[in-house]
PDB file of C-alpha atoms and ligand atoms in Angstrom:
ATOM      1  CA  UNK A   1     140.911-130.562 -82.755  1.00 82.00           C
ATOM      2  CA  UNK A   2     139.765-127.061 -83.501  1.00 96.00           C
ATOM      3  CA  UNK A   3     137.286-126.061 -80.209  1.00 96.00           C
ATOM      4  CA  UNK A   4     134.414-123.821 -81.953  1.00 97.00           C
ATOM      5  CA  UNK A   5     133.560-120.608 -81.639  1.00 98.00           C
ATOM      6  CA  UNK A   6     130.177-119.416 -81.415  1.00 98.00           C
ATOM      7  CA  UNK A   7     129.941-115.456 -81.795  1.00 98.00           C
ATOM      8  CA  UNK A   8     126.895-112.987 -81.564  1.00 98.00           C
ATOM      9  CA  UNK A   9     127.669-109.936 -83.289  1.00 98.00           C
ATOM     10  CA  UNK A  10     124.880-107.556 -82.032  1.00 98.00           C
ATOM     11  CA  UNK A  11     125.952-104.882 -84.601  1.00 98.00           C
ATOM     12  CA  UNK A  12     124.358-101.266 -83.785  1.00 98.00           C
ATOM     13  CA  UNK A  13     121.457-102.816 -81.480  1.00 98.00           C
ATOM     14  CA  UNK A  14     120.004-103.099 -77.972  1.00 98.00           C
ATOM     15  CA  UNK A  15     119.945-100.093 -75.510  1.00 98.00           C
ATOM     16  CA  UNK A  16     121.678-100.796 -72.236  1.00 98.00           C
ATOM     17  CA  UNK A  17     118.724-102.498 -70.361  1.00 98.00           C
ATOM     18  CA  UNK A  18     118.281-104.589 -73.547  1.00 98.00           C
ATOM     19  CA  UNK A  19     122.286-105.868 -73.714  1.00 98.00           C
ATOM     20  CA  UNK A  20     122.114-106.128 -70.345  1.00 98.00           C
ATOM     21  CA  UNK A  21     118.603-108.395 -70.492  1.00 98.00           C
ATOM     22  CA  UNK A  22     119.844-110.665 -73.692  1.00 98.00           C
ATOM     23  CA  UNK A  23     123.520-111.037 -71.903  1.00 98.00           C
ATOM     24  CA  UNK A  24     121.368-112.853 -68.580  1.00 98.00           C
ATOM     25  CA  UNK A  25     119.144-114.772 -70.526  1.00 98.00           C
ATOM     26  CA  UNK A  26     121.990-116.413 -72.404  1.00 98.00           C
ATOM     27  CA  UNK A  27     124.199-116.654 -69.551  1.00 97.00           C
ATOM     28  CA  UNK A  28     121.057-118.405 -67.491  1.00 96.00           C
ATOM     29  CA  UNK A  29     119.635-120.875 -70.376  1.00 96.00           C
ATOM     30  CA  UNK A  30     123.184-121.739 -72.613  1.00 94.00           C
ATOM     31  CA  UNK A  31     125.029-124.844 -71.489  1.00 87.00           C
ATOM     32  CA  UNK A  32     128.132-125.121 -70.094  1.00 89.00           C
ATOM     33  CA  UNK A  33     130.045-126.071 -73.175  1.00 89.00           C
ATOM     34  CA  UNK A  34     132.962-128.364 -73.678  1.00 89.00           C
ATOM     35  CA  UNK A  35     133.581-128.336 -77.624  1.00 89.00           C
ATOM     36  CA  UNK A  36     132.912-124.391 -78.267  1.00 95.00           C
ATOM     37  CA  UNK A  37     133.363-121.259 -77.104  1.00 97.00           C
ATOM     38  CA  UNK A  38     131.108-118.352 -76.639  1.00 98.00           C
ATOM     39  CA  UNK A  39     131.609-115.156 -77.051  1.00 98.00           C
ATOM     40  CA  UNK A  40     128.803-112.256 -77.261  1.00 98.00           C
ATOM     41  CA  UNK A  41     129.919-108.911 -78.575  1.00 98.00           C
ATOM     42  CA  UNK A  42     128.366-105.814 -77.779  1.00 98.00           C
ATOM     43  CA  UNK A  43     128.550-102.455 -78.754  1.00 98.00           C
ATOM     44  CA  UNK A  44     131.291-100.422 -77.159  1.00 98.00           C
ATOM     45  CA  UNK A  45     128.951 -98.487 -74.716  1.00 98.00           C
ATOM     46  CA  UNK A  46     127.544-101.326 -73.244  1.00 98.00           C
ATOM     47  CA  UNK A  47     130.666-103.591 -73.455  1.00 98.00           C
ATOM     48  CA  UNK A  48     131.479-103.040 -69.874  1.00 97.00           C
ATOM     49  CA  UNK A  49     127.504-103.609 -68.361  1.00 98.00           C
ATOM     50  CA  UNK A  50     127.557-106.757 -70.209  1.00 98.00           C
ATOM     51  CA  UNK A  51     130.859-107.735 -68.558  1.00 98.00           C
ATOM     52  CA  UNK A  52     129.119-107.510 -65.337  1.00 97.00           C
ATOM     53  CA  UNK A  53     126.808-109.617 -66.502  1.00 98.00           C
ATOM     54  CA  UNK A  54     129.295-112.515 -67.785  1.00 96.00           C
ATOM     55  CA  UNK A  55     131.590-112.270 -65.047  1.00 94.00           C
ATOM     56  CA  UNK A  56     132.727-115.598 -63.582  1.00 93.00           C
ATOM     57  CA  UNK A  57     130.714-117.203 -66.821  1.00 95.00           C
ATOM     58  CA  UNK A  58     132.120-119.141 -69.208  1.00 94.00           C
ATOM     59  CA  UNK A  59     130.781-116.856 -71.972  1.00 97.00           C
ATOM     60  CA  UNK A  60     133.333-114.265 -73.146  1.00 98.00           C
ATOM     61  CA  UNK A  61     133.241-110.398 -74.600  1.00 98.00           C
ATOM     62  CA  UNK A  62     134.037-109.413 -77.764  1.00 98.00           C
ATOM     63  CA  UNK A  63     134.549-105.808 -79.155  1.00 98.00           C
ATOM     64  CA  UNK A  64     133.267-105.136 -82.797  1.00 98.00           C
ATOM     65  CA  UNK A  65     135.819-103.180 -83.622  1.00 98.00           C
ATOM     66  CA  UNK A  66     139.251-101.332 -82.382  1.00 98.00           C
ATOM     67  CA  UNK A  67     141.835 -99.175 -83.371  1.00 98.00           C
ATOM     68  CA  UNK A  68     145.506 -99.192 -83.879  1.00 98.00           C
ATOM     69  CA  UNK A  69     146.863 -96.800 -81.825  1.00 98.00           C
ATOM     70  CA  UNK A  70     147.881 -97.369 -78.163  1.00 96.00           C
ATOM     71  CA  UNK A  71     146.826 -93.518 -77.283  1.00 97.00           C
ATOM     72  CA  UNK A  72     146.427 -90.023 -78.610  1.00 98.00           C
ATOM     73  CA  UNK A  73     144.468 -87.680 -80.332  1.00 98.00           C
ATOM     74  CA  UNK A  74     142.307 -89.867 -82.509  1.00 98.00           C
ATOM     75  CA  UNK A  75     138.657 -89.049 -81.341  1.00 98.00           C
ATOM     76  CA  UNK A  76     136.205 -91.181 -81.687  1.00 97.00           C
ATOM     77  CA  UNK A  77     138.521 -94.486 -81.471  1.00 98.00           C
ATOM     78  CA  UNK A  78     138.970 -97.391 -79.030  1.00 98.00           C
ATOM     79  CA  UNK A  79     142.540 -98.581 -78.357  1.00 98.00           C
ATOM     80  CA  UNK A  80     142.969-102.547 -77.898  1.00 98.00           C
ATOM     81  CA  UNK A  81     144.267-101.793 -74.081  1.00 98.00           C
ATOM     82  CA  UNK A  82     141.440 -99.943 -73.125  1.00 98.00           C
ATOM     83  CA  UNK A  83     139.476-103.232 -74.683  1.00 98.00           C
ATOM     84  CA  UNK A  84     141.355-105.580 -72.337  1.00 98.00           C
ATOM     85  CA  UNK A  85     140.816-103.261 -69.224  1.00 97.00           C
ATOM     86  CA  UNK A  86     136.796-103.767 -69.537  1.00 96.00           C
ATOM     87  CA  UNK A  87     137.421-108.045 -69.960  1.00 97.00           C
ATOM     88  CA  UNK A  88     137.711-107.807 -73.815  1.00 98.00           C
ATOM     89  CA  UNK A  89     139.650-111.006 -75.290  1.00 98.00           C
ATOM     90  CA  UNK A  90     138.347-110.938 -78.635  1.00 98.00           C
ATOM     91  CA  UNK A  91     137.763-108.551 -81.796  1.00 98.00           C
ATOM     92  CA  UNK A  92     136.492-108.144 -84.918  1.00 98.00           C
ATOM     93  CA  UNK A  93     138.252-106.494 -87.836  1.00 98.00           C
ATOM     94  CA  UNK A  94     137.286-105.887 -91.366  1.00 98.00           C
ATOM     95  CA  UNK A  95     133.556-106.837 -90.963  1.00 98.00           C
ATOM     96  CA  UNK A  96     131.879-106.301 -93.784  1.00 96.00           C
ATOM     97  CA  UNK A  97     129.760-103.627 -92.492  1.00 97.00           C
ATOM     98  CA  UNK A  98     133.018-102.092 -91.954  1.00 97.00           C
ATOM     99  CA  UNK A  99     134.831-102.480 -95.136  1.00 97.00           C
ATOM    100  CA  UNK A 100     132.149-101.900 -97.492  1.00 95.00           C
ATOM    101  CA  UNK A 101     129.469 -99.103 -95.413  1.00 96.00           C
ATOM    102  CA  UNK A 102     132.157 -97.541 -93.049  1.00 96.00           C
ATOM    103  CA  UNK A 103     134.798 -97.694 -95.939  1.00 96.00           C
ATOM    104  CA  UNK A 104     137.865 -99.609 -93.873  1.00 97.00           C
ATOM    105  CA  UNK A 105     140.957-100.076 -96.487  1.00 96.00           C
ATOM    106  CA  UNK A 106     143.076-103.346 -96.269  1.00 95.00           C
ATOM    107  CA  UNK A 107     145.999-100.939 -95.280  1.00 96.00           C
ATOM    108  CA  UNK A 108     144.001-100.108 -92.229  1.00 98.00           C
ATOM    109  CA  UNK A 109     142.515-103.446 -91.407  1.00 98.00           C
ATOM    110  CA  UNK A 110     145.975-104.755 -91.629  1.00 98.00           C
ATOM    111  CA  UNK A 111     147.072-102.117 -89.084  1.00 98.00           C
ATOM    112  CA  UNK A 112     144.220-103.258 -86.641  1.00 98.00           C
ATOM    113  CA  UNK A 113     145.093-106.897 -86.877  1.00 98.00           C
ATOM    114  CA  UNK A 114     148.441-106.607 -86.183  1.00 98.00           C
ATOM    115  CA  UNK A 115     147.838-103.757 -83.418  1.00 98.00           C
ATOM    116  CA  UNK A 116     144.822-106.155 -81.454  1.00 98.00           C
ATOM    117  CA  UNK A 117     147.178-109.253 -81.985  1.00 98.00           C
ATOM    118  CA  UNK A 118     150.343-107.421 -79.824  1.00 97.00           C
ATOM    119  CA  UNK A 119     148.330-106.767 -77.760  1.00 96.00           C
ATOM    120  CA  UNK A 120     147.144-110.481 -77.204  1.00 95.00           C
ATOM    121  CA  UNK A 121     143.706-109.852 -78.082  1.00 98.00           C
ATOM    122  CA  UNK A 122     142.014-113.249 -80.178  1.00 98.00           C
ATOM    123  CA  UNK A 123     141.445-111.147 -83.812  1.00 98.00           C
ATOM    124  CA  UNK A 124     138.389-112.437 -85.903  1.00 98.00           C
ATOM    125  CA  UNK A 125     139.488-111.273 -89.200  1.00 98.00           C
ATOM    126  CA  UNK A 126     136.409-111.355 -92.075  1.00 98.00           C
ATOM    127  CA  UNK A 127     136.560-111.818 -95.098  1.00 98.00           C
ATOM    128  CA  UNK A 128     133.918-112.536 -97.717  1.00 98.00           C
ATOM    129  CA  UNK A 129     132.935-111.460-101.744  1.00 97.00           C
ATOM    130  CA  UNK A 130     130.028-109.387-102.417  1.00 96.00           C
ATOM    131  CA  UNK A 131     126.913-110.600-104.612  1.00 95.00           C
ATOM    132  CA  UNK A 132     128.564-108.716-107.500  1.00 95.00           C
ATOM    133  CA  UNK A 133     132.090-110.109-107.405  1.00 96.00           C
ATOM    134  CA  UNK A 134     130.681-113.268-107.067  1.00 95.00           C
ATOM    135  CA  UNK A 135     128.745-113.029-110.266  1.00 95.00           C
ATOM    136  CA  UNK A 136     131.912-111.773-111.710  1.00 96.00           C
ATOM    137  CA  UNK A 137     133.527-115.035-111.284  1.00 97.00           C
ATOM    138  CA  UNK A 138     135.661-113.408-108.850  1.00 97.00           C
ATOM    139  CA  UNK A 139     135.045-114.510-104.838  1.00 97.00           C
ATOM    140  CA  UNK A 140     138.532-116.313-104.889  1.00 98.00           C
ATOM    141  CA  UNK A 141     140.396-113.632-106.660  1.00 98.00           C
ATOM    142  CA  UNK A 142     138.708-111.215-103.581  1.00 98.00           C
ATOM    143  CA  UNK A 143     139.163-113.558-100.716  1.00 98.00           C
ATOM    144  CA  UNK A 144     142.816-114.147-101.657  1.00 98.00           C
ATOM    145  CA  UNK A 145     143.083-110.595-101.633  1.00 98.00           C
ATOM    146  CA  UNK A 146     141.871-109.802 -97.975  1.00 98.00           C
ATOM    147  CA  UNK A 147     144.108-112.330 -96.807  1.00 98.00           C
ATOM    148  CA  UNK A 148     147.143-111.855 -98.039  1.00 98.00           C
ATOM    149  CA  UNK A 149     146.693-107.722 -97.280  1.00 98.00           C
ATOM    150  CA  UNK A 150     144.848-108.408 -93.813  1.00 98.00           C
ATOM    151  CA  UNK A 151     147.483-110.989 -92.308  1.00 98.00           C
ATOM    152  CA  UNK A 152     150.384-109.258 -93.619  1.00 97.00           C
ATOM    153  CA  UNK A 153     153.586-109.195 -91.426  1.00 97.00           C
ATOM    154  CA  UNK A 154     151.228-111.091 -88.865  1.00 97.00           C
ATOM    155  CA  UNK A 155     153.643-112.860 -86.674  1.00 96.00           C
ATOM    156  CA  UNK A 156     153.737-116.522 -86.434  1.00 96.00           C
ATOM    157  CA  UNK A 157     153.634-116.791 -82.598  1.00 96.00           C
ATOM    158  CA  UNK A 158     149.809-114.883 -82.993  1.00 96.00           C
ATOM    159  CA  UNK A 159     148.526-117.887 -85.147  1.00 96.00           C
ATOM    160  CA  UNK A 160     150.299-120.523 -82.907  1.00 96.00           C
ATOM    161  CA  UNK A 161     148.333-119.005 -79.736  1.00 96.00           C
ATOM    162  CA  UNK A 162     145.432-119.256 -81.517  1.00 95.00           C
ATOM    163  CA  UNK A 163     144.723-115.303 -81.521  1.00 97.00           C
ATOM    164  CA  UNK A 164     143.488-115.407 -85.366  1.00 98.00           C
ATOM    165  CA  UNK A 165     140.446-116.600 -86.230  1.00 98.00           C
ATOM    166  CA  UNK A 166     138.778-116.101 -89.759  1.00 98.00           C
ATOM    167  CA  UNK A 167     135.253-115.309 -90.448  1.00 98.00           C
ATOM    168  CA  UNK A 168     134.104-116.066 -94.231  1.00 98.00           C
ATOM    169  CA  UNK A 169     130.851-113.557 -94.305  1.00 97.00           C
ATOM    170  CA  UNK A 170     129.977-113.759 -98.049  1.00 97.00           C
ATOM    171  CA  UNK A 171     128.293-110.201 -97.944  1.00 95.00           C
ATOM    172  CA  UNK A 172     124.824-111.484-100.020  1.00 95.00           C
ATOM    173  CA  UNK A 173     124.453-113.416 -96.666  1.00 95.00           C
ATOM    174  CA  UNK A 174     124.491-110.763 -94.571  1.00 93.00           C
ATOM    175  CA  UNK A 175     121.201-109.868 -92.854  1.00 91.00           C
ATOM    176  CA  UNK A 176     119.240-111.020 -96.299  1.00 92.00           C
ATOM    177  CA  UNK A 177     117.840-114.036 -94.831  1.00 90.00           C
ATOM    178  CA  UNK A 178     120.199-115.977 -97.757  1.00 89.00           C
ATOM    179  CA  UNK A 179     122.662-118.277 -96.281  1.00 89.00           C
ATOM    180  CA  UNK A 180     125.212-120.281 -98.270  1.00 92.00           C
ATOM    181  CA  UNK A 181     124.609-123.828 -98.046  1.00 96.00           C
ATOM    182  CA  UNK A 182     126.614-125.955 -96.079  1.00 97.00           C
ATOM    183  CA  UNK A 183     128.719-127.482 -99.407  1.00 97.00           C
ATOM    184  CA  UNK A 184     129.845-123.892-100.102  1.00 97.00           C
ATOM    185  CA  UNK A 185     131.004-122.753 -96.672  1.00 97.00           C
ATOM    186  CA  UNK A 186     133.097-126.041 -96.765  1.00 98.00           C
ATOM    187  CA  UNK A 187     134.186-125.597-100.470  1.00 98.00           C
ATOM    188  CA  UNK A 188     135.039-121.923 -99.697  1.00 98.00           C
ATOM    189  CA  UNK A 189     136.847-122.814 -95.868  1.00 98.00           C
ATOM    190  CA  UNK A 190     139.156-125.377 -97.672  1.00 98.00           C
ATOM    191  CA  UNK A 191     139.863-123.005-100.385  1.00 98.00           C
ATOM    192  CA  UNK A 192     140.830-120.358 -97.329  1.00 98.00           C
ATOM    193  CA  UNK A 193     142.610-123.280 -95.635  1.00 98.00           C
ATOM    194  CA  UNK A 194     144.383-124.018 -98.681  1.00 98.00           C
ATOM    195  CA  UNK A 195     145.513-120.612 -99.097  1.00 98.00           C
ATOM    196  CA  UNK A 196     146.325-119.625 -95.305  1.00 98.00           C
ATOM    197  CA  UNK A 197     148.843-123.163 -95.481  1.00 97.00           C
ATOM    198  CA  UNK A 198     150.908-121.342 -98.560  1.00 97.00           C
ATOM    199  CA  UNK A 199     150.647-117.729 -96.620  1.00 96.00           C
ATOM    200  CA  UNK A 200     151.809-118.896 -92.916  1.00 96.00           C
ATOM    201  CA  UNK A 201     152.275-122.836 -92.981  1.00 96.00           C
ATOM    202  CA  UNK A 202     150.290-126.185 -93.181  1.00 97.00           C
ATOM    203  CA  UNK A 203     151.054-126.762 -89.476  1.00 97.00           C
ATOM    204  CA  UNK A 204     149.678-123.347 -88.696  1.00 97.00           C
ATOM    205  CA  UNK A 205     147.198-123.284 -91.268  1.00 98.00           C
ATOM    206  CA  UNK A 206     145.133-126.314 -89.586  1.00 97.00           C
ATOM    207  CA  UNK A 207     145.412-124.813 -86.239  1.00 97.00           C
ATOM    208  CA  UNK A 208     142.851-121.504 -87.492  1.00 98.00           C
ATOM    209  CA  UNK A 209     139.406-121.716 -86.487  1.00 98.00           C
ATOM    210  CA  UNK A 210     137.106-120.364 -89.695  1.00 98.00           C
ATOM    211  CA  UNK A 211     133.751-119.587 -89.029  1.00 98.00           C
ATOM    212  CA  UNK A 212     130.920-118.601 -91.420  1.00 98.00           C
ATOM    213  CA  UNK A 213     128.866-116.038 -90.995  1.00 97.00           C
ATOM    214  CA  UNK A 214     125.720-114.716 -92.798  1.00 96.00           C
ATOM    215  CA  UNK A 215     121.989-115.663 -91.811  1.00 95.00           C
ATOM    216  CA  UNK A 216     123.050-118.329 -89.480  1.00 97.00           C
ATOM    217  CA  UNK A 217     119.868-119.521 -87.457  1.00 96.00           C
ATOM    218  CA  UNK A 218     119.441-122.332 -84.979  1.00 97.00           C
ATOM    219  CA  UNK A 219     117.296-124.067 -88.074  1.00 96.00           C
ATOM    220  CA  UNK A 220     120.990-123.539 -90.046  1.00 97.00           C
ATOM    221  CA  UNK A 221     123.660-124.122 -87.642  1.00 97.00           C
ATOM    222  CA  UNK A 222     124.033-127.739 -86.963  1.00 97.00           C
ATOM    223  CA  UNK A 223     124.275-128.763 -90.724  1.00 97.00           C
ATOM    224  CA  UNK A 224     127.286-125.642 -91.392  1.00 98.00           C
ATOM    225  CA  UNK A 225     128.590-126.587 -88.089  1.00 97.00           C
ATOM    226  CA  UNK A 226     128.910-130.334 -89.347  1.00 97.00           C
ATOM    227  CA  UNK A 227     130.942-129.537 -92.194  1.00 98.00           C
ATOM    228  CA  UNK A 228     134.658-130.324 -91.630  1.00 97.00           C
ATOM    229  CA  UNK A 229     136.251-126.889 -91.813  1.00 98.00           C
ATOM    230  CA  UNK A 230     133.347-125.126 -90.796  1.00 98.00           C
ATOM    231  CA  UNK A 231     135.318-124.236 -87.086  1.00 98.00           C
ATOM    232  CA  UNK A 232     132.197-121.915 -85.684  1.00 98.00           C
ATOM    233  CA  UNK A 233     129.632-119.516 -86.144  1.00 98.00           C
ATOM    234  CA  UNK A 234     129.574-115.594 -86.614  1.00 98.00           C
ATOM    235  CA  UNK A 235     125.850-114.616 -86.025  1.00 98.00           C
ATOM    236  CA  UNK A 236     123.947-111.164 -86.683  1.00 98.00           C
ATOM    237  CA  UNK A 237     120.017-111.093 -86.425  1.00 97.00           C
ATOM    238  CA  UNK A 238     119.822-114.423 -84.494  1.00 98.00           C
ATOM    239  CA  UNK A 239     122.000-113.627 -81.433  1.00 98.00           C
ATOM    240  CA  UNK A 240     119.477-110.838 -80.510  1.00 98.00           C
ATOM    241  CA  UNK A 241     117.154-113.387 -79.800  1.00 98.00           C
ATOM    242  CA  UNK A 242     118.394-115.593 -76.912  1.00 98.00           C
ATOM    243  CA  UNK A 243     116.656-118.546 -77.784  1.00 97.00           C
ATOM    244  CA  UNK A 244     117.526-118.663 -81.239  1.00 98.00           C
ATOM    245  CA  UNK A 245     121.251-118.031 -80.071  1.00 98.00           C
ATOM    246  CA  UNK A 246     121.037-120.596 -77.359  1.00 98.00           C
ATOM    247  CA  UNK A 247     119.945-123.354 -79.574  1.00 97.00           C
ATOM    248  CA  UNK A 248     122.754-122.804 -82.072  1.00 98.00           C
ATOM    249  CA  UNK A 249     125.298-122.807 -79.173  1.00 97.00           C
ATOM    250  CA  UNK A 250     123.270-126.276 -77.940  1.00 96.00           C
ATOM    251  CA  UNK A 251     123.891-127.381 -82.326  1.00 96.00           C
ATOM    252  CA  UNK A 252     127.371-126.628 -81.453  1.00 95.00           C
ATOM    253  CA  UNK A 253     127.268-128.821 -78.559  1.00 92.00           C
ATOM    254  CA  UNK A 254     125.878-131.590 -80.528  1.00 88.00           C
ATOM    255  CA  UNK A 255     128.044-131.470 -83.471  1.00 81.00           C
TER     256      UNK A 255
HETATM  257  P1  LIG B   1     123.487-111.993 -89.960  1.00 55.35           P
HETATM  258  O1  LIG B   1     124.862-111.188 -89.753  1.00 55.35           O
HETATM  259  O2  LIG B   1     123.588-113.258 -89.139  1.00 55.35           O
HETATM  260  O3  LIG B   1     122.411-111.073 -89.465  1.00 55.35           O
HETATM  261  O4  LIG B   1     123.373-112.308 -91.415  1.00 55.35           O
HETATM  262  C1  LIG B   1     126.084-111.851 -89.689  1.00 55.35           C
HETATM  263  C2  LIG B   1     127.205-110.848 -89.508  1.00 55.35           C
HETATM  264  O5  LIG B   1     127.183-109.796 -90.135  1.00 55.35           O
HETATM  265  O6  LIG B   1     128.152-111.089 -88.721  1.00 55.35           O
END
């Protein structure tokens, strides 16, 4: 039994007062849950006021982002141990933001993962086609791609801790108000299943939690939440809104 993982990615948004606001709310009015996980993340600067918000909660922190390196001259970056000193557990890599605005190669993402994962922080690795390649025929081709270069040399013990989680976030979702419908986040989460059982193992393979992500909304989430390897949620737009957010953790609950 996968446990679910319910994720608000509040991308470049909310001053301090505002994270700080949104992180209360959702700790006051979401349920104690018992088949998912919740896990808000932040932008860096205000990772560590919403920690004192969360404290002692069952909600976690999340980081949208880290870097490889343990220390040095790299300005600008995060390191994952100054993540975990602030109460990070989790982190995204190779959002699509990232790979596609910032310009993140699979060479670096595949740095990232393995540097976060050492250092025992849960990586949400995302993957996903964009409008074009999926015209082209060519999602599958693309996915297979950022899996085999992302998870490279990832080591075994990572997956059977449960520190990788994958996000499919097919990019025409993103913030366009277009989600997939439920049959093709299951059709595309087998086909990633499928492919992560011939990269690691079968065993290991069914132990990955894959979430979807793209336009999730609490109207949305119970019916992709239902599908069978549709293992939790990545949300944008509607975790800046804490009822919208709390009634997709409350789908979750239901599911
Ligand atoms: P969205 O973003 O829910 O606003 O589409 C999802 C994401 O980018 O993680």
């Amino acid at each position: 039994m996968r446990t679910k993982l319910i994720a608000g990615n509040w991308k470049m948004n909310l001053g301090k007062a505002e994270s700080i606001t949104l992180a209360g709310e959702i700790r006051q009015k979401a349920p104690k849950t018992t088949k998912s996980q919740v896990l808000l993340i932040p932008s860096f600067v205000h990772i560590d006021a919403v920690a004192q918000v969360v404290s002692k909660s069952h909600l976690l922190l999340g980081a949208q982002d880290v870097y490889y390196e343990r220390s040095g001259a790299f300005t600008g970056e995060v390191s994952p141990e100054m993540l975990l000193e602030i109460g990070v557990s989790h982190v995204l890599v190779g959002h699509s933001e990232r790979r596609h605005v910032i310009g993140e190669t699979d060479a670096v993402l595949n740095k990232k993962v393995l540097a976060a994962s050492a250092e025992k922080l849960v990586v949400i690795y995302c993957v996903g086609e964009t409008l074009e390649e999926r015209n082209a025929g060519r999602a599958a081709e693309v996915i297979l791609h950022q899996l085999k270069t992302g998870l490279a040399n990832l080591s075994h013990d990572v997956i059977a801790m449960g520190h990788l989680v994958i996000a499919y976030e097919p990019v025409w979702a993103i913030g366009t108000g277009q989600t997939a419908t439920p049959a093709h986040a299951q059709e595309t989460h087998a086909f990633i299943r499928a492919r992560l059982s011939e990269i690691v193992s079968p065993e290991l393979a069914g132990q990955i939690r894959i979430q979807y992500g793209g336009s999730v909304k609490k109207s949305n989430a119970a019916e992709l939440l239902s599908q069978p390897d549709v293992d939790g949620l990545l949300i944008g737009g509607a975790s800046l809104i804490a009822d919208e957010f709390v009634a997709i953790i409350q789908a979750a609950e239901g599911v």
